[in-house]
Tab-separated table of C-alpha atoms in Angstrom:
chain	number	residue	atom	x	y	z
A	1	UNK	CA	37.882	-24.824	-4.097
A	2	UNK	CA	37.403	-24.125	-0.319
A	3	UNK	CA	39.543	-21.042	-0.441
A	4	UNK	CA	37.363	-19.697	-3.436
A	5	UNK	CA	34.457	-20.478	-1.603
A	6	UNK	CA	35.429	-18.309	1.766
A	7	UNK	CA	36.486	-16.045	-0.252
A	8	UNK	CA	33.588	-15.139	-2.087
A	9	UNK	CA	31.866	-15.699	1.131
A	10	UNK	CA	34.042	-13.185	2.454
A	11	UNK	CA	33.177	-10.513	-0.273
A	12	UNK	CA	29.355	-11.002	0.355
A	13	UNK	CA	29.741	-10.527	3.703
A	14	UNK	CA	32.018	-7.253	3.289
A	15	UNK	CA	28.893	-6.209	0.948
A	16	UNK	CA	26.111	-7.281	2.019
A	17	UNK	CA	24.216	-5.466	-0.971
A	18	UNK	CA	25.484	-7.449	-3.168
A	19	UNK	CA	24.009	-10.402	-1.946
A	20	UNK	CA	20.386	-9.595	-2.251
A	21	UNK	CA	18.181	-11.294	-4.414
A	22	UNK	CA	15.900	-8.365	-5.104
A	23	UNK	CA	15.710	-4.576	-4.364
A	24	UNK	CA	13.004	-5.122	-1.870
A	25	UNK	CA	15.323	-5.491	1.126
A	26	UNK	CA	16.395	-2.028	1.227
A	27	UNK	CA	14.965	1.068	2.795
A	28	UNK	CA	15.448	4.782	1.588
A	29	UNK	CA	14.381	8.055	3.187
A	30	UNK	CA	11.294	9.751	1.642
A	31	UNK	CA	11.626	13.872	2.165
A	32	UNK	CA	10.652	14.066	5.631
A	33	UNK	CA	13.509	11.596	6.320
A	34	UNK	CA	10.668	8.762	6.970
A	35	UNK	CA	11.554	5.019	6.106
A	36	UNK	CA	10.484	3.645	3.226
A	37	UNK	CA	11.118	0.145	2.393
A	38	UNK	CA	10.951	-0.758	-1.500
A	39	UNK	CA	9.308	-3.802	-0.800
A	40	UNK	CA	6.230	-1.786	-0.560
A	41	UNK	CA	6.619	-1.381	-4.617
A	42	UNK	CA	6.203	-5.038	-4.508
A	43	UNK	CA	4.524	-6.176	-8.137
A	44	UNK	CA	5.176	-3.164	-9.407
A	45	UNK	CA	7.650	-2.468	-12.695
A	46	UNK	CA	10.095	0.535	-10.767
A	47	UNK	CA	12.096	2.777	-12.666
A	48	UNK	CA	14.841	3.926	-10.065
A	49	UNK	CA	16.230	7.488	-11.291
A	50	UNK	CA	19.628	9.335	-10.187
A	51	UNK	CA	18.159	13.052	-10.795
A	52	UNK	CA	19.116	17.456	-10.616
A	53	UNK	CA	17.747	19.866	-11.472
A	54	UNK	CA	20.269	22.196	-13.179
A	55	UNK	CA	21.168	20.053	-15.873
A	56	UNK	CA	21.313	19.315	-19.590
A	57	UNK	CA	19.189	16.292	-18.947
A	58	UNK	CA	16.864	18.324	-16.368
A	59	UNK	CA	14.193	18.330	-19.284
A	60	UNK	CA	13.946	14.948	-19.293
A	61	UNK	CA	11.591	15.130	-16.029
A	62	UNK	CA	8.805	15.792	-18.211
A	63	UNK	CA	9.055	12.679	-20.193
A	64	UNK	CA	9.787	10.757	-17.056
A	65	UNK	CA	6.475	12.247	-15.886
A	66	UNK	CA	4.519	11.800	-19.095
A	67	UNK	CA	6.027	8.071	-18.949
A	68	UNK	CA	5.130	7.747	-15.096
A	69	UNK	CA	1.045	8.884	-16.138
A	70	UNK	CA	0.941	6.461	-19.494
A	71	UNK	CA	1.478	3.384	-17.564
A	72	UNK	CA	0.905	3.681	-13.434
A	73	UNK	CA	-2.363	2.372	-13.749
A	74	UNK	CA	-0.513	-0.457	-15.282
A	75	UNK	CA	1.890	-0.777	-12.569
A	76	UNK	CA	5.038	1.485	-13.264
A	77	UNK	CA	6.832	3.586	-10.539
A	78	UNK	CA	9.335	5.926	-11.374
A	79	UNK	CA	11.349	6.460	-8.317
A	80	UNK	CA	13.320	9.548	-8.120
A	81	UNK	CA	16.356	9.929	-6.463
A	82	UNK	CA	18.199	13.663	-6.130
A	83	UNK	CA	21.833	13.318	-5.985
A	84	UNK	CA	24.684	16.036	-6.141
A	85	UNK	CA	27.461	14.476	-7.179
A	86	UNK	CA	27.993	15.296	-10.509
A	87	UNK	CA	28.737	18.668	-11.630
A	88	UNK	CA	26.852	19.824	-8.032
A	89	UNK	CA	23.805	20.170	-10.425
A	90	UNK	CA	21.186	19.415	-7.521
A	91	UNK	CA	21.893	21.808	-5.135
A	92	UNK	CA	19.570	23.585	-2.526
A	93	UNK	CA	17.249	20.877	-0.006
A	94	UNK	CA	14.793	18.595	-0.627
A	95	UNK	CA	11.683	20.979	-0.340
A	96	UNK	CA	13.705	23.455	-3.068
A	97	UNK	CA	14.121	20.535	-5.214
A	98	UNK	CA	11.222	19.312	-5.090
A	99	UNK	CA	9.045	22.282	-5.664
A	100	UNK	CA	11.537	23.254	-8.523
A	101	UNK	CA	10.215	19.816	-10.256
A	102	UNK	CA	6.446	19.967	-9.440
A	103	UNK	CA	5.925	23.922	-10.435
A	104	UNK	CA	7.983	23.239	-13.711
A	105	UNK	CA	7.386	19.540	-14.480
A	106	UNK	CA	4.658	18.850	-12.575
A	107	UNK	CA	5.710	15.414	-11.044
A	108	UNK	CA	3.848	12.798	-9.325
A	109	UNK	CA	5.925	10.152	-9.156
A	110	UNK	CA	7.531	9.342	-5.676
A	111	UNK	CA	10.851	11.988	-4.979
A	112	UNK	CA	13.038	10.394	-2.314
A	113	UNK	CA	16.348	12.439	0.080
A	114	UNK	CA	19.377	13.732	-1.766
A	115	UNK	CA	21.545	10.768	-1.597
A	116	UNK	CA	25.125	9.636	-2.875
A	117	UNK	CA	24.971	7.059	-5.466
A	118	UNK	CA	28.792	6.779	-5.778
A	119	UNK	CA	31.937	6.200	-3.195
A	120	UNK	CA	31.947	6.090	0.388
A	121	UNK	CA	28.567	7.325	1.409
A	122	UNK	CA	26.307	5.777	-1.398
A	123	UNK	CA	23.164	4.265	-0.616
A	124	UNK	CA	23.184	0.427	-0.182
A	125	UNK	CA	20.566	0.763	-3.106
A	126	UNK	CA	22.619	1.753	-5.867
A	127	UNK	CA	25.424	-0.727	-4.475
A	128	UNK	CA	23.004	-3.310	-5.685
A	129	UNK	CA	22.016	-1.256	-8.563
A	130	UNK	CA	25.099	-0.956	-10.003
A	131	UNK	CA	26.166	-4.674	-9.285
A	132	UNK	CA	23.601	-6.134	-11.368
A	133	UNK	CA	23.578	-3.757	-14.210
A	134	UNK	CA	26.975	-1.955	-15.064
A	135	UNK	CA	27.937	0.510	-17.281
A	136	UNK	CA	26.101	0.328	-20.964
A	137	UNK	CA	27.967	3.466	-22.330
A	138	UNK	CA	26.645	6.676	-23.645
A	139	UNK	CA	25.177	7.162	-27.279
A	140	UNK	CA	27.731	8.622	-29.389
A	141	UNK	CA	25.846	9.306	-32.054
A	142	UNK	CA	24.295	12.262	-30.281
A	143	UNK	CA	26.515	15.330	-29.704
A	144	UNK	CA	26.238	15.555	-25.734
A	145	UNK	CA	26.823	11.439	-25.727
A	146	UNK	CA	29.973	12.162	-27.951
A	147	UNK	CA	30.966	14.851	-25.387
A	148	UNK	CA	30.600	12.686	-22.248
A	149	UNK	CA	32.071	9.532	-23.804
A	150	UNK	CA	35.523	12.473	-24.608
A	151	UNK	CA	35.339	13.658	-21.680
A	152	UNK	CA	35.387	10.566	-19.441
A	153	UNK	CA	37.846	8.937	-21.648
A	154	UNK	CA	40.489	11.369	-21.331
A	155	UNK	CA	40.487	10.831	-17.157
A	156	UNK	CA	40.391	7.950	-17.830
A	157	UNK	CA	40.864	5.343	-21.274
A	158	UNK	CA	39.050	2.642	-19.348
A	159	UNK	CA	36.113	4.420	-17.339
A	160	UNK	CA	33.338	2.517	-19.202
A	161	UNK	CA	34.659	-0.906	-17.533
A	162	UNK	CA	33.493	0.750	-13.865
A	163	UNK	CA	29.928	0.022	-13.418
A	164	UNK	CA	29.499	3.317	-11.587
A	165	UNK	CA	27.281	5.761	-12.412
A	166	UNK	CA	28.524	7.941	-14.726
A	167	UNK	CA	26.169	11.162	-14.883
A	168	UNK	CA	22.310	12.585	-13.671
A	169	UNK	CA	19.511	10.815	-14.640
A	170	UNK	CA	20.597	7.055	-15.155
A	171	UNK	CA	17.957	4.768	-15.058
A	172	UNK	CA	17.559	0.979	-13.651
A	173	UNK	CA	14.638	-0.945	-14.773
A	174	UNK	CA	13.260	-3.394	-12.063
A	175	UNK	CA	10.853	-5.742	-12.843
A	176	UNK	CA	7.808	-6.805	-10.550
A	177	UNK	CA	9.825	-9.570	-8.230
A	178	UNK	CA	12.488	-6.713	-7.928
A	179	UNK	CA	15.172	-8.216	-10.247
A	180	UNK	CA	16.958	-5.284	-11.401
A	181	UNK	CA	16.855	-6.045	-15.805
A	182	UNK	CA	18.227	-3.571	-17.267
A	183	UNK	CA	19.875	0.665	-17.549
A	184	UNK	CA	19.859	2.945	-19.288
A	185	UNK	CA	22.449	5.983	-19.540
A	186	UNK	CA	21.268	9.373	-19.737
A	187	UNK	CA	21.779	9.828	-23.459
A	188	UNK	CA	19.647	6.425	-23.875
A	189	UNK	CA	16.627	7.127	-26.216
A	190	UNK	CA	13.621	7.544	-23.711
A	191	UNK	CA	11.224	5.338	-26.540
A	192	UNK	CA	13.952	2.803	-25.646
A	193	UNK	CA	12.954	3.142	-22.153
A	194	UNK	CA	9.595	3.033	-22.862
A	195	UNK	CA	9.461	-0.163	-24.963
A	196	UNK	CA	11.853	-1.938	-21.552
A	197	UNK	CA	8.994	-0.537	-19.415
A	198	UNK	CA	6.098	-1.635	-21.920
A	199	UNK	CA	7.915	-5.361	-22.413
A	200	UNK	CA	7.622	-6.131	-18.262
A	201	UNK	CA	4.403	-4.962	-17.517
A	202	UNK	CA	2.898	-7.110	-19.960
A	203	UNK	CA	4.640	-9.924	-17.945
């Protein structure tokens, strides 16, 4: 039992993401590469974003947005994070990105740095993310979700065990005390979304 014990010990101490109780110890960098720590979102419902700009799911910025002014007077907070890992479908810098998504979107929500959200240089956040909610697997009953689910399956038969993230524009749901509840892949039905965000903030 004492061996177990140091050894899970040891783990939490190798990732110290993964012990966190809540996504309000970590800090990200805004745009101008300022500090922000999430436990300013404190009491707030946050819906934490992996997001580019030059792909299939690109048009789903305008429902994020449309969600984002339905319910911040309620207390939602879309958090966007730009990341180029997958396909390289967020190229160019922060300022290119992020007037790319307010002249065609018109976003409000908070945009954060480009950041990694898988392998050796992800952000500490999406350790955590991706520890508490893994992989829910893409909807096959729409064509693209077929597609993806083909396409990852034939690198690799077992890719939907890996909690990773798997493509742009995953979402984590976060309720008000920071406890990360629930994701949703990028072929997830955004009224499903909507009725996760609805259900916490009448908490």
């Amino acid at each position: 039992m004492k061996k177990i014990l140091l050894s899970l010990l040891c783990v939490l101490l190798a990732f110290p993401a993964l012990a966190q109780k809540n996504v309000y110890k970590f800090s990200v960098k805004d745009g101008n590469e300022k500090t922000v720590k999430l436990k300013d979102y404190k009491g707030k419902v946050l819906l934490i974003v992996n997001t580019a700009t030059k792909c299939g799911f690109t048009p789903q910025y305008e429902e994020l947005q449309k969600l984002y002014e339905t319910y911040k007077a309620q207390g939602l907070v879309v958090l966007d994070f730009p990341c180029n890992q997958f396909g390289e479908q967020a190229p160019g810098s922060f300022r290119e990105i992020h007037s790319f998504c307010t002249g065609n979107y018109g976003t409000t929500f908070p945009q954060f740095a480009k950041i990694d959200v898988n392998g050796k240089s992800e952000s500490p956040l999406y350790t955590y993310l991706k520890a508490q909610q893994g992989f829910k697997g893409f909807d096959t009953n729409t064509p693209i979700g077929k597609y993806l689910d083909e396409k990852f399956r034939e690198d690799n038969p077992n890719y939907d065990k890996d909690p990773g993230i798997k493509w742009n524009f995953t979402k984590f749901l976060v309720d008000r005390e920071g406890h990360v509840v629930d994701r949703f892949e990028p072929t997830a039905d955004m009224k499903d979304v909507e009725a996760g965000v609805r259900a916490l903030l009448k908490m």
